[in-house]
Amino acid sequence: MSDCLFCRILAGELPSEAVASTDTTYAFRDINPVMPTHVLVVPRQHIENAHYLRSEHGEVLADMFQVAQEVASSEGIAERGYRLVLNVGPDALNSVPHLHIHVLGGRPMGWPPG
Ligand code: DGP
């Protein structure tokens, strides 16, 4: 997907600050952090969003969540807790149509989201 922003980051065409990487998954800092820790975990495979996940994506998903755990540990937020967010579609303010998990933490959070 040559016109996809995160595919271009994955291809190295656009810069990013790496946090973790596997053969399947890449994690990098969000350009506009809303929390002290705000990291995006994305599959190297282009999947539009969580609504398009199917059973064949099981290994990719497992790797993404394992990377999210590793990011939380390396960022020092695993013990106090953190939030994993997947926005889907316009009402959820999903702005980049490439599946990503937001790893958010570093201070107490409110609930429910606005
Ligand atoms: P969402 O709204 O859930 O689709 O989240 C997309 C996130 O992507 C948003 O928090 C801002 C981030 N983002 C957008 N463009 C870039 C970029 O070029 N680099 C980085 N590192 N993050 C970006």
Short mmCIF file of N, CA, C and O and ligand atoms in Angstrom, two decimals:
data_model
loop_
_atom_site.label_atom_id
_atom_site.label_comp_id
_atom_site.label_asym_id
_atom_site.label_seq_id
_atom_site.Cartn_x
_atom_site.Cartn_y
_atom_site.Cartn_z
N MET A 1 0.87 -1.20 0.00
CA MET A 1 0.00 0.00 0.00
C MET A 1 0.90 1.24 0.00
O MET A 1 1.22 1.79 1.05
N SER A 2 1.27 1.70 -1.20
CA SER A 2 2.27 2.76 -1.30
C SER A 2 1.75 4.09 -0.77
O SER A 2 2.54 4.96 -0.42
N ASP A 3 0.42 4.27 -0.71
CA ASP A 3 -0.12 5.53 -0.22
C ASP A 3 -0.50 5.49 1.25
O ASP A 3 -1.05 6.45 1.78
N CYS A 4 -0.19 4.39 1.93
CA CYS A 4 -0.53 4.26 3.35
C CYS A 4 0.62 4.81 4.20
O CYS A 4 1.78 4.40 4.04
N LEU A 5 0.29 5.74 5.10
CA LEU A 5 1.31 6.40 5.93
C LEU A 5 2.14 5.39 6.72
O LEU A 5 3.38 5.46 6.72
N PHE A 6 1.48 4.45 7.40
CA PHE A 6 2.24 3.51 8.22
C PHE A 6 3.00 2.50 7.35
O PHE A 6 4.08 2.05 7.74
N CYS A 7 2.48 2.15 6.17
CA CYS A 7 3.26 1.30 5.26
C CYS A 7 4.54 2.03 4.84
O CYS A 7 5.61 1.42 4.72
N ARG A 8 4.45 3.34 4.66
CA ARG A 8 5.63 4.12 4.27
C ARG A 8 6.62 4.20 5.44
O ARG A 8 7.83 4.15 5.23
N ILE A 9 6.12 4.32 6.65
CA ILE A 9 7.02 4.27 7.83
C ILE A 9 7.68 2.90 7.91
O ILE A 9 8.90 2.78 8.11
N LEU A 10 6.90 1.84 7.71
CA LEU A 10 7.44 0.48 7.77
C LEU A 10 8.50 0.25 6.70
O LEU A 10 9.48 -0.47 6.92
N ALA A 11 8.32 0.88 5.55
CA ALA A 11 9.28 0.73 4.44
C ALA A 11 10.52 1.61 4.65
O ALA A 11 11.46 1.53 3.85
N GLY A 12 10.51 2.45 5.68
CA GLY A 12 11.65 3.33 5.92
C GLY A 12 11.63 4.58 5.06
O GLY A 12 12.61 5.35 5.04
N GLU A 13 10.52 4.82 4.37
CA GLU A 13 10.42 6.01 3.51
C GLU A 13 10.17 7.27 4.33
O GLU A 13 10.46 8.37 3.88
N LEU A 14 9.58 7.09 5.52
CA LEU A 14 9.33 8.20 6.44
C LEU A 14 9.98 7.87 7.77
O LEU A 14 10.02 6.70 8.16
N PRO A 15 10.49 8.88 8.49
CA PRO A 15 11.20 8.60 9.74
C PRO A 15 10.24 8.22 10.87
O PRO A 15 9.07 8.59 10.85
N SER A 16 10.76 7.46 11.83
CA SER A 16 10.00 7.12 13.03
C SER A 16 11.00 6.79 14.13
O SER A 16 12.15 6.46 13.84
N GLU A 17 10.54 6.89 15.38
CA GLU A 17 11.39 6.55 16.52
C GLU A 17 11.03 5.15 17.00
O GLU A 17 10.01 4.95 17.66
N ALA A 18 11.88 4.19 16.65
CA ALA A 18 11.59 2.78 16.95
C ALA A 18 11.63 2.53 18.45
O ALA A 18 12.46 3.08 19.18
N VAL A 19 10.70 1.65 18.90
CA VAL A 19 10.70 1.21 20.30
C VAL A 19 10.90 -0.30 20.37
O VAL A 19 11.57 -0.81 21.26
N ALA A 20 10.33 -1.03 19.41
CA ALA A 20 10.49 -2.49 19.36
C ALA A 20 10.22 -2.95 17.93
O ALA A 20 9.54 -2.26 17.16
N SER A 21 10.75 -4.13 17.60
CA SER A 21 10.58 -4.63 16.24
C SER A 21 10.68 -6.14 16.22
O SER A 21 11.52 -6.72 16.92
N THR A 22 9.80 -6.79 15.44
CA THR A 22 9.92 -8.22 15.16
C THR A 22 9.73 -8.39 13.65
O THR A 22 9.48 -7.42 12.93
N ASP A 23 9.82 -9.64 13.18
CA ASP A 23 9.59 -9.90 11.75
C ASP A 23 8.18 -9.50 11.33
O ASP A 23 7.93 -9.21 10.16
N THR A 24 7.25 -9.47 12.28
CA THR A 24 5.83 -9.28 11.99
C THR A 24 5.31 -7.90 12.38
O THR A 24 4.34 -7.42 11.79
N THR A 25 5.98 -7.29 13.36
CA THR A 25 5.41 -6.12 14.05
C THR A 25 6.47 -5.05 14.25
O THR A 25 7.64 -5.36 14.45
N TYR A 26 6.04 -3.80 14.23
CA TYR A 26 6.94 -2.67 14.51
C TYR A 26 6.24 -1.75 15.50
O TYR A 26 5.03 -1.52 15.39
N ALA A 27 7.01 -1.23 16.46
CA ALA A 27 6.47 -0.30 17.45
C ALA A 27 7.29 0.98 17.42
O ALA A 27 8.53 0.93 17.43
N PHE A 28 6.60 2.11 17.39
CA PHE A 28 7.29 3.41 17.31
C PHE A 28 6.48 4.45 18.06
O PHE A 28 5.27 4.30 18.28
N ARG A 29 7.16 5.55 18.44
CA ARG A 29 6.50 6.58 19.23
C ARG A 29 5.51 7.38 18.38
O ARG A 29 5.80 7.73 17.23
N ASP A 30 4.34 7.65 18.99
CA ASP A 30 3.34 8.47 18.32
C ASP A 30 3.88 9.90 18.14
O ASP A 30 4.52 10.45 19.03
N ILE A 31 3.62 10.49 16.98
CA ILE A 31 4.13 11.82 16.67
C ILE A 31 3.46 12.89 17.54
O ILE A 31 4.01 13.98 17.74
N ASN A 32 2.28 12.56 18.08
CA ASN A 32 1.50 13.52 18.85
C ASN A 32 1.06 12.87 20.17
O ASN A 32 -0.13 12.56 20.36
N PRO A 33 2.01 12.64 21.08
CA PRO A 33 1.67 11.84 22.28
C PRO A 33 0.63 12.51 23.16
O PRO A 33 0.70 13.72 23.39
N VAL A 34 -0.31 11.72 23.64
CA VAL A 34 -1.35 12.22 24.54
C VAL A 34 -1.14 11.73 25.97
O VAL A 34 -1.92 12.05 26.86
N MET A 35 -0.08 10.95 26.16
CA MET A 35 0.27 10.42 27.49
C MET A 35 1.79 10.40 27.58
O MET A 35 2.47 10.42 26.54
N PRO A 36 2.35 10.32 28.81
CA PRO A 36 3.82 10.25 28.91
C PRO A 36 4.42 9.12 28.07
O PRO A 36 5.50 9.30 27.47
N THR A 37 3.77 7.97 28.05
CA THR A 37 4.13 6.92 27.08
C THR A 37 3.00 6.79 26.08
O THR A 37 1.84 6.61 26.45
N HIS A 38 3.34 6.93 24.80
CA HIS A 38 2.35 6.76 23.73
C HIS A 38 3.08 6.14 22.54
O HIS A 38 3.78 6.82 21.78
N VAL A 39 2.93 4.84 22.43
CA VAL A 39 3.63 4.06 21.39
C VAL A 39 2.58 3.38 20.52
O VAL A 39 1.54 2.92 21.02
N LEU A 40 2.85 3.32 19.23
CA LEU A 40 1.97 2.64 18.28
C LEU A 40 2.58 1.30 17.90
O LEU A 40 3.77 1.24 17.56
N VAL A 41 1.78 0.24 17.97
CA VAL A 41 2.22 -1.11 17.60
C VAL A 41 1.48 -1.49 16.33
O VAL A 41 0.25 -1.56 16.32
N VAL A 42 2.22 -1.70 15.24
CA VAL A 42 1.57 -1.93 13.94
C VAL A 42 2.08 -3.22 13.31
O VAL A 42 3.26 -3.57 13.44
N PRO A 43 1.19 -3.94 12.60
CA PRO A 43 1.65 -5.11 11.86
C PRO A 43 2.36 -4.66 10.57
O PRO A 43 1.99 -3.64 9.97
N ARG A 44 3.38 -5.41 10.18
CA ARG A 44 4.05 -5.09 8.90
C ARG A 44 3.10 -5.33 7.73
O ARG A 44 3.20 -4.68 6.69
N GLN A 45 2.19 -6.28 7.90
CA GLN A 45 1.15 -6.55 6.89
C GLN A 45 0.10 -5.44 6.94
O GLN A 45 -0.30 -5.01 8.03
N HIS A 46 -0.34 -4.96 5.77
CA HIS A 46 -1.38 -3.93 5.77
C HIS A 46 -2.73 -4.56 6.05
O HIS A 46 -3.25 -5.36 5.28
N ILE A 47 -3.32 -4.17 7.20
CA ILE A 47 -4.69 -4.54 7.57
C ILE A 47 -5.36 -3.22 7.92
O ILE A 47 -4.79 -2.42 8.68
N GLU A 48 -6.53 -2.94 7.37
CA GLU A 48 -7.08 -1.59 7.50
C GLU A 48 -7.39 -1.21 8.95
O GLU A 48 -6.96 -0.15 9.42
N ASN A 49 -8.13 -2.02 9.63
CA ASN A 49 -8.39 -1.77 11.06
C ASN A 49 -8.95 -3.05 11.68
O ASN A 49 -9.07 -4.08 10.99
N ALA A 50 -9.28 -3.01 12.96
CA ALA A 50 -9.67 -4.22 13.69
C ALA A 50 -10.94 -4.86 13.12
O ALA A 50 -11.17 -6.06 13.31
N HIS A 51 -11.75 -4.08 12.41
CA HIS A 51 -12.98 -4.64 11.83
C HIS A 51 -12.69 -5.63 10.71
O HIS A 51 -13.55 -6.43 10.33
N TYR A 52 -11.46 -5.56 10.16
CA TYR A 52 -11.08 -6.43 9.05
C TYR A 52 -10.27 -7.65 9.51
O TYR A 52 -9.76 -8.39 8.68
N LEU A 53 -10.15 -7.84 10.82
CA LEU A 53 -9.38 -8.99 11.33
C LEU A 53 -10.17 -10.28 11.12
O LEU A 53 -11.38 -10.33 11.33
N ARG A 54 -9.47 -11.32 10.71
CA ARG A 54 -10.05 -12.63 10.49
C ARG A 54 -9.19 -13.67 11.19
O ARG A 54 -8.09 -13.37 11.64
N SER A 55 -9.67 -14.91 11.23
CA SER A 55 -8.94 -15.94 11.96
C SER A 55 -7.52 -16.13 11.43
O SER A 55 -6.61 -16.47 12.19
N GLU A 56 -7.31 -15.89 10.13
CA GLU A 56 -5.96 -16.08 9.59
C GLU A 56 -4.95 -15.05 10.10
O GLU A 56 -3.76 -15.19 9.90
N HIS A 57 -5.45 -14.00 10.77
CA HIS A 57 -4.55 -13.00 11.34
C HIS A 57 -4.12 -13.34 12.77
O HIS A 57 -3.48 -12.53 13.44
N GLY A 58 -4.45 -14.54 13.22
CA GLY A 58 -4.19 -14.90 14.61
C GLY A 58 -2.74 -14.74 15.03
O GLY A 58 -2.44 -14.18 16.10
N GLU A 59 -1.80 -15.21 14.19
CA GLU A 59 -0.38 -15.12 14.58
C GLU A 59 0.09 -13.67 14.60
O GLU A 59 0.87 -13.27 15.47
N VAL A 60 -0.39 -12.88 13.65
CA VAL A 60 -0.02 -11.45 13.62
C VAL A 60 -0.52 -10.77 14.88
O VAL A 60 0.20 -10.02 15.54
N LEU A 61 -1.77 -11.04 15.24
CA LEU A 61 -2.36 -10.43 16.44
C LEU A 61 -1.61 -10.82 17.70
O LEU A 61 -1.33 -9.99 18.56
N ALA A 62 -1.28 -12.11 17.80
CA ALA A 62 -0.55 -12.57 18.98
C ALA A 62 0.78 -11.85 19.09
O ALA A 62 1.19 -11.43 20.18
N ASP A 63 1.46 -11.68 17.97
CA ASP A 63 2.76 -10.99 17.98
C ASP A 63 2.58 -9.53 18.37
O ASP A 63 3.36 -8.98 19.15
N MET A 64 1.54 -8.89 17.83
CA MET A 64 1.29 -7.48 18.18
C MET A 64 1.08 -7.32 19.68
O MET A 64 1.63 -6.39 20.31
N PHE A 65 0.29 -8.20 20.29
CA PHE A 65 0.03 -8.06 21.72
C PHE A 65 1.27 -8.40 22.55
O PHE A 65 1.51 -7.80 23.60
N GLN A 66 2.08 -9.34 22.06
CA GLN A 66 3.33 -9.64 22.77
C GLN A 66 4.26 -8.43 22.71
O GLN A 66 4.89 -8.08 23.72
N VAL A 67 4.33 -7.78 21.55
CA VAL A 67 5.16 -6.57 21.43
C VAL A 67 4.61 -5.47 22.34
O VAL A 67 5.37 -4.77 23.00
N ALA A 68 3.28 -5.33 22.40
CA ALA A 68 2.69 -4.32 23.28
C ALA A 68 3.09 -4.58 24.74
O ALA A 68 3.44 -3.64 25.48
N GLN A 69 3.10 -5.83 25.16
CA GLN A 69 3.54 -6.17 26.53
C GLN A 69 5.00 -5.79 26.73
O GLN A 69 5.39 -5.23 27.76
N GLU A 70 5.83 -6.11 25.73
CA GLU A 70 7.27 -5.80 25.83
C GLU A 70 7.49 -4.29 25.90
O GLU A 70 8.35 -3.80 26.64
N VAL A 71 6.72 -3.54 25.13
CA VAL A 71 6.83 -2.07 25.16
C VAL A 71 6.45 -1.57 26.55
O VAL A 71 7.15 -0.73 27.13
N ALA A 72 5.35 -2.08 27.09
CA ALA A 72 4.93 -1.64 28.43
C ALA A 72 6.02 -1.92 29.45
O ALA A 72 6.32 -1.08 30.32
N SER A 73 6.66 -3.07 29.36
CA SER A 73 7.74 -3.41 30.30
C SER A 73 8.93 -2.49 30.10
O SER A 73 9.47 -1.93 31.06
N SER A 74 9.35 -2.31 28.84
CA SER A 74 10.56 -1.51 28.59
C SER A 74 10.33 -0.03 28.89
O SER A 74 11.28 0.69 29.23
N GLU A 75 9.08 0.41 28.81
CA GLU A 75 8.76 1.82 29.11
C GLU A 75 8.53 2.04 30.60
O GLU A 75 8.31 3.17 31.04
N GLY A 76 8.51 0.94 31.37
CA GLY A 76 8.36 1.06 32.82
C GLY A 76 6.94 1.33 33.28
O GLY A 76 6.73 1.86 34.38
N ILE A 77 5.94 0.95 32.47
CA ILE A 77 4.54 1.23 32.84
C ILE A 77 3.76 -0.05 33.14
O ILE A 77 2.58 0.01 33.46
N ALA A 78 4.43 -1.21 33.04
CA ALA A 78 3.69 -2.48 33.18
C ALA A 78 3.14 -2.63 34.60
O ALA A 78 2.02 -3.13 34.78
N GLU A 79 3.91 -2.22 35.59
CA GLU A 79 3.49 -2.46 36.97
C GLU A 79 2.29 -1.59 37.37
O GLU A 79 1.33 -2.07 37.96
N ARG A 80 2.32 -0.32 37.02
CA ARG A 80 1.23 0.60 37.39
C ARG A 80 0.01 0.40 36.48
O ARG A 80 -1.10 0.76 36.85
N GLY A 81 0.25 -0.11 35.29
CA GLY A 81 -0.86 -0.36 34.37
C GLY A 81 -0.83 0.57 33.17
O GLY A 81 -0.21 1.63 33.20
N TYR A 82 -1.53 0.15 32.15
CA TYR A 82 -1.52 0.89 30.89
C TYR A 82 -2.79 0.58 30.12
O TYR A 82 -3.56 -0.32 30.50
N ARG A 83 -3.03 1.33 29.08
CA ARG A 83 -4.24 1.13 28.27
C ARG A 83 -3.82 0.79 26.85
O ARG A 83 -2.93 1.43 26.28
N LEU A 84 -4.48 -0.23 26.27
CA LEU A 84 -4.31 -0.58 24.86
C LEU A 84 -5.56 -0.14 24.13
O LEU A 84 -6.67 -0.55 24.50
N VAL A 85 -5.39 0.69 23.09
CA VAL A 85 -6.54 1.27 22.39
C VAL A 85 -6.44 0.95 20.90
O VAL A 85 -5.37 1.12 20.29
N LEU A 86 -7.56 0.47 20.35
CA LEU A 86 -7.67 0.31 18.89
C LEU A 86 -8.86 1.13 18.44
O LEU A 86 -10.01 0.80 18.77
N ASN A 87 -8.62 2.21 17.71
CA ASN A 87 -9.71 3.02 17.17
C ASN A 87 -10.16 2.43 15.84
O ASN A 87 -9.32 2.04 15.02
N VAL A 88 -11.48 2.39 15.64
CA VAL A 88 -12.04 1.82 14.41
C VAL A 88 -13.03 2.82 13.83
O VAL A 88 -14.10 3.04 14.42
N GLY A 89 -12.67 3.43 12.71
CA GLY A 89 -13.60 4.28 11.99
C GLY A 89 -13.72 5.69 12.53
O GLY A 89 -13.15 6.04 13.57
N PRO A 90 -14.49 6.53 11.82
CA PRO A 90 -14.52 7.96 12.10
C PRO A 90 -15.08 8.35 13.46
O PRO A 90 -14.55 9.28 14.09
N ASP A 91 -16.11 7.69 13.96
CA ASP A 91 -16.64 8.08 15.27
C ASP A 91 -15.61 7.86 16.39
O ASP A 91 -15.67 8.51 17.44
N ALA A 92 -14.68 6.94 16.16
CA ALA A 92 -13.62 6.67 17.15
C ALA A 92 -12.37 7.50 16.85
O ALA A 92 -11.34 7.29 17.50
N LEU A 93 -12.47 8.41 15.88
CA LEU A 93 -11.35 9.28 15.49
C LEU A 93 -10.16 8.48 14.97
O LEU A 93 -9.00 8.81 15.23
N ASN A 94 -10.45 7.42 14.25
CA ASN A 94 -9.41 6.61 13.60
C ASN A 94 -8.94 7.38 12.37
O ASN A 94 -9.68 7.54 11.41
N SER A 95 -7.70 7.90 12.42
CA SER A 95 -7.21 8.77 11.36
C SER A 95 -6.27 8.08 10.38
O SER A 95 -6.11 8.55 9.25
N VAL A 96 -5.63 7.00 10.79
CA VAL A 96 -4.70 6.29 9.89
C VAL A 96 -5.27 4.89 9.64
O VAL A 96 -5.37 4.08 10.57
N PRO A 97 -5.63 4.58 8.38
CA PRO A 97 -6.27 3.29 8.09
C PRO A 97 -5.26 2.16 7.91
O PRO A 97 -5.17 1.53 6.85
N HIS A 98 -4.46 1.93 8.94
CA HIS A 98 -3.55 0.77 9.03
C HIS A 98 -3.62 0.35 10.50
O HIS A 98 -3.33 1.17 11.38
N LEU A 99 -4.01 -0.89 10.73
CA LEU A 99 -4.22 -1.39 12.09
C LEU A 99 -3.09 -0.97 13.02
O LEU A 99 -1.91 -1.09 12.67
N HIS A 100 -3.44 -0.46 14.20
CA HIS A 100 -2.42 -0.13 15.20
C HIS A 100 -3.03 -0.18 16.59
O HIS A 100 -4.19 0.16 16.79
N ILE A 101 -2.20 -0.61 17.54
CA ILE A 101 -2.57 -0.56 18.95
C ILE A 101 -1.84 0.63 19.56
O ILE A 101 -0.62 0.74 19.45
N HIS A 102 -2.60 1.53 20.20
CA HIS A 102 -1.97 2.59 21.00
C HIS A 102 -1.61 1.98 22.37
O HIS A 102 -2.49 1.44 23.05
N VAL A 103 -0.36 2.09 22.76
CA VAL A 103 0.06 1.71 24.11
C VAL A 103 0.22 3.02 24.90
O VAL A 103 1.08 3.84 24.58
N LEU A 104 -0.67 3.20 25.88
CA LEU A 104 -0.76 4.48 26.60
C LEU A 104 -0.53 4.25 28.08
O LEU A 104 -1.11 3.33 28.68
N GLY A 105 0.30 5.09 28.69
CA GLY A 105 0.51 4.97 30.12
C GLY A 105 1.43 6.05 30.63
O GLY A 105 1.84 6.96 29.91
N GLY A 106 1.72 5.94 31.94
CA GLY A 106 2.64 6.89 32.56
C GLY A 106 1.96 7.83 33.54
O GLY A 106 2.63 8.59 34.24
N ARG A 107 0.62 7.81 33.57
CA ARG A 107 -0.13 8.54 34.60
C ARG A 107 -1.53 7.93 34.68
O ARG A 107 -1.98 7.26 33.74
N PRO A 108 -2.25 8.17 35.80
CA PRO A 108 -3.60 7.62 35.90
C PRO A 108 -4.51 8.20 34.81
O PRO A 108 -4.37 9.36 34.42
N MET A 109 -5.44 7.36 34.34
CA MET A 109 -6.35 7.76 33.25
C MET A 109 -7.79 7.76 33.73
O MET A 109 -8.13 7.07 34.68
N GLY A 110 -8.63 8.50 33.04
CA GLY A 110 -10.06 8.50 33.33
C GLY A 110 -10.80 7.45 32.53
O GLY A 110 -10.28 6.85 31.61
N TRP A 111 -12.07 7.25 32.91
CA TRP A 111 -12.97 6.36 32.18
C TRP A 111 -14.40 6.83 32.41
O TRP A 111 -14.70 7.21 33.55
N PRO A 112 -15.28 6.87 31.43
CA PRO A 112 -15.07 6.42 30.05
C PRO A 112 -14.37 7.49 29.23
O PRO A 112 -14.30 8.65 29.64
N PRO A 113 -13.87 7.11 28.04
CA PRO A 113 -13.26 8.09 27.14
C PRO A 113 -14.31 9.09 26.66
O PRO A 113 -15.50 8.77 26.62
N GLY A 114 -13.89 10.26 26.27
CA GLY A 114 -14.82 11.29 25.84
C GLY A 114 -15.43 11.04 24.48
O GLY A 114 -15.00 10.18 23.76
P1 DGP B 1 -5.69 6.82 15.16
O1 DGP B 1 -6.32 8.14 15.41
O2 DGP B 1 -6.15 5.75 16.15
O3 DGP B 1 -5.82 6.40 13.72
O4 DGP B 1 -4.15 7.02 15.49
C1 DGP B 1 -3.23 7.45 14.57
C2 DGP B 1 -2.06 7.98 15.33
O5 DGP B 1 -0.97 8.09 14.44
C3 DGP B 1 -2.25 9.35 15.95
O6 DGP B 1 -2.19 9.25 17.38
C4 DGP B 1 -1.10 10.19 15.43
C5 DGP B 1 -0.16 9.16 14.84
N1 DGP B 1 0.56 9.60 13.65
C6 DGP B 1 0.01 10.17 12.55
N2 DGP B 1 0.97 10.43 11.63
C7 DGP B 1 2.15 9.99 12.18
C8 DGP B 1 3.50 9.98 11.73
O7 DGP B 1 3.83 10.40 10.62
N3 DGP B 1 4.42 9.47 12.58
C9 DGP B 1 4.09 9.00 13.82
N4 DGP B 1 5.09 8.53 14.58
N5 DGP B 1 2.83 8.98 14.28
C10 DGP B 1 1.88 9.48 13.47
#
